[in-house]
Amino acid sequence: MHVAAWRGGPATTAPESGRQHVLVVDDSEEFLALLRDLLEDEGYRVTTSLDPIGTATVARIAPDAVVLDILFGSEQRGLDLLRQLREAPATAATPVVLCSAAIEPIRRIDGELLGETTGLVLKPFDIDGLVAEIERVLGASGEPDGRRGERW
């Protein structure tokens, strides 16, 4: 399922298969568009959201991984979503890559939220570093990397 998210919430279009699905959650439309294009060029199917959506929506979208900003304005809503994802049985094992320029909130992250299926990339970043971190958390979750044959 390819979903584009706007301020009104996700809007579903035609399903796609064969590529790993990444949900990107960030409060910048420009960053979402850039990351969508870069990750699609890397062979991923991408869903975007301007707001931290609920765990039920994440479970319904069923991404293979989530790239999540920490700060939305001055609020740490990305960390709130990460906590909710880790507490909900349907999303507890979903790989998440935190992608943020905010270093101070990262230093205060509860160790229980981190683990093999939680990664971190600091903004600004290069796409190869982000892709490597996405692949690392996907591998840590036991998610097979079905894209390799398509990429190379």
Short mmCIF file of C-alpha atoms in Angstrom, two decimals:
data_model
loop_
_atom_site.label_atom_id
_atom_site.label_comp_id
_atom_site.label_asym_id
_atom_site.label_seq_id
_atom_site.Cartn_x
_atom_site.Cartn_y
_atom_site.Cartn_z
CA MET A 1 0.00 0.00 0.00
CA HIS A 2 1.42 3.36 -0.97
CA VAL A 3 0.13 6.07 1.30
CA ALA A 4 0.76 9.79 1.09
CA ALA A 5 0.02 11.69 4.28
CA TRP A 6 -1.19 15.25 4.38
CA ARG A 7 -2.45 17.37 7.24
CA GLY A 8 -5.79 15.60 7.00
CA GLY A 9 -4.18 12.20 7.56
CA PRO A 10 -3.09 9.35 5.33
CA ALA A 11 -4.75 8.81 1.97
CA THR A 12 -4.47 5.36 0.44
CA THR A 13 -3.76 4.64 -3.21
CA ALA A 14 -2.93 1.45 -5.11
CA PRO A 15 -1.03 -1.32 -3.32
CA GLU A 16 2.54 -2.08 -4.31
CA SER A 17 4.44 -5.25 -3.54
CA GLY A 18 7.98 -6.57 -3.64
CA ARG A 19 9.62 -3.59 -1.98
CA GLN A 20 10.17 -2.92 1.68
CA HIS A 21 7.83 -0.30 3.07
CA VAL A 22 9.16 2.62 5.15
CA LEU A 23 6.91 5.05 7.03
CA VAL A 24 8.56 8.48 7.44
CA VAL A 25 7.11 10.78 10.13
CA ASP A 26 8.37 14.37 10.22
CA ASP A 27 6.82 17.83 10.59
CA SER A 28 8.49 19.29 7.50
CA GLU A 29 6.74 18.81 4.15
CA GLU A 30 9.99 19.61 2.34
CA PHE A 31 11.95 17.02 4.33
CA LEU A 32 9.23 14.40 3.76
CA ALA A 33 9.27 15.03 0.00
CA LEU A 34 13.07 14.87 -0.12
CA LEU A 35 13.28 11.70 1.96
CA ARG A 36 10.46 10.07 -0.01
CA ASP A 37 12.32 10.70 -3.28
CA LEU A 38 15.68 9.54 -1.89
CA LEU A 39 14.30 6.36 -0.32
CA GLU A 40 12.23 5.52 -3.41
CA ASP A 41 15.42 5.89 -5.47
CA GLU A 42 16.99 3.34 -3.08
CA GLY A 43 14.16 0.91 -3.85
CA TYR A 44 11.86 1.43 -0.86
CA ARG A 45 8.13 2.01 -0.93
CA VAL A 46 7.49 5.11 1.21
CA THR A 47 4.57 6.40 3.26
CA THR A 48 4.82 9.87 4.80
CA SER A 49 3.06 11.62 7.67
CA LEU A 50 3.38 15.20 8.90
CA ASP A 51 2.15 14.25 12.38
CA PRO A 52 2.98 11.44 14.80
CA ILE A 53 0.12 9.09 14.00
CA GLY A 54 -1.26 6.58 16.48
CA THR A 55 -0.10 3.02 16.90
CA ALA A 56 -3.36 1.71 15.42
CA THR A 57 -2.63 3.62 12.21
CA VAL A 58 0.97 2.37 12.16
CA ALA A 59 -0.32 -1.19 12.64
CA ARG A 60 -2.83 -0.70 9.80
CA ILE A 61 -0.19 0.73 7.45
CA ALA A 62 2.13 -2.13 8.53
CA PRO A 63 5.47 -0.62 7.48
CA ASP A 64 8.62 -2.73 7.55
CA ALA A 65 10.35 0.20 9.29
CA VAL A 66 9.60 3.71 10.57
CA VAL A 67 11.86 6.76 10.22
CA LEU A 68 10.76 9.12 12.98
CA ASP A 69 11.68 12.69 13.87
CA ILE A 70 11.84 13.42 17.60
CA LEU A 71 10.75 17.06 17.77
CA PHE A 72 7.50 18.36 16.29
CA GLY A 73 7.73 22.08 16.93
CA SER A 74 8.96 22.31 20.50
CA GLU A 75 7.29 19.08 21.62
CA GLN A 76 8.98 15.68 21.77
CA ARG A 77 6.02 13.95 20.13
CA GLY A 78 8.27 11.58 18.20
CA LEU A 79 9.53 10.08 21.46
CA ASP A 80 5.93 9.78 22.66
CA LEU A 81 5.10 7.82 19.50
CA LEU A 82 8.18 5.62 19.96
CA ARG A 83 7.05 4.79 23.52
CA GLN A 84 3.55 3.96 22.27
CA LEU A 85 4.93 1.78 19.47
CA ARG A 86 7.10 -0.17 21.92
CA GLU A 87 4.21 -0.64 24.38
CA ALA A 88 1.61 -1.84 21.84
CA PRO A 89 1.84 -5.56 21.02
CA ALA A 90 1.03 -4.98 17.33
CA THR A 91 3.96 -2.57 16.85
CA ALA A 92 6.43 -3.46 19.63
CA ALA A 93 8.87 -5.13 17.22
CA THR A 94 8.54 -2.57 14.41
CA PRO A 95 12.02 -1.29 13.52
CA VAL A 96 12.36 2.47 14.10
CA VAL A 97 15.13 4.85 13.06
CA LEU A 98 15.08 8.12 14.98
CA CYS A 99 16.18 10.89 12.64
CA SER A 100 16.70 14.23 14.34
CA ALA A 101 18.95 17.25 14.75
CA ALA A 102 17.88 17.49 18.40
CA ILE A 103 20.76 16.04 20.40
CA GLU A 104 19.60 16.87 23.95
CA PRO A 105 16.37 14.81 23.81
CA ILE A 106 18.37 11.90 22.41
CA ARG A 107 20.64 11.95 25.47
CA ARG A 108 17.60 11.54 27.71
CA ILE A 109 16.00 8.62 25.89
CA ASP A 110 15.05 5.81 28.22
CA GLY A 111 17.33 2.84 27.55
CA GLU A 112 14.32 0.54 27.34
CA LEU A 113 13.19 2.35 24.19
CA LEU A 114 16.49 1.68 22.52
CA GLY A 115 17.64 -1.71 21.39
CA GLU A 116 18.53 -3.67 18.31
CA THR A 117 15.41 -2.57 16.44
CA THR A 118 15.82 1.14 17.24
CA GLY A 119 18.41 3.13 15.34
CA LEU A 120 19.56 6.73 15.29
CA VAL A 121 20.69 9.06 12.52
CA LEU A 122 21.52 12.69 13.27
CA LYS A 123 20.49 15.43 10.84
CA PRO A 124 22.12 16.45 8.61
CA PHE A 125 22.88 12.97 7.30
CA ASP A 126 23.87 11.31 4.06
CA ILE A 127 21.41 8.95 2.41
CA ASP A 128 23.87 6.03 2.52
CA GLY A 129 24.10 6.36 6.31
CA LEU A 130 20.32 6.45 6.66
CA VAL A 131 19.85 3.45 4.35
CA ALA A 132 22.52 1.53 6.27
CA GLU A 133 20.72 2.23 9.56
CA ILE A 134 17.34 1.24 8.10
CA GLU A 135 18.85 -2.02 6.84
CA ARG A 136 20.52 -2.61 10.23
CA VAL A 137 17.27 -2.32 12.18
CA LEU A 138 15.43 -4.41 9.58
CA GLY A 139 18.08 -7.11 9.97
CA ALA A 140 17.89 -6.91 13.77
CA SER A 141 14.14 -7.50 13.58
CA GLY A 142 14.62 -10.60 11.45
CA GLU A 143 13.01 -8.84 8.48
CA PRO A 144 14.45 -10.28 5.26
CA ASP A 145 15.94 -7.74 2.90
CA GLY A 146 13.92 -8.47 -0.21
CA ARG A 147 15.25 -5.40 -2.03
CA ARG A 148 18.85 -6.48 -2.53
CA GLY A 149 18.15 -8.37 -5.73
CA GLU A 150 16.23 -5.41 -7.10
CA ARG A 151 18.88 -2.82 -6.16
CA TRP A 152 21.92 -4.56 -7.58
#
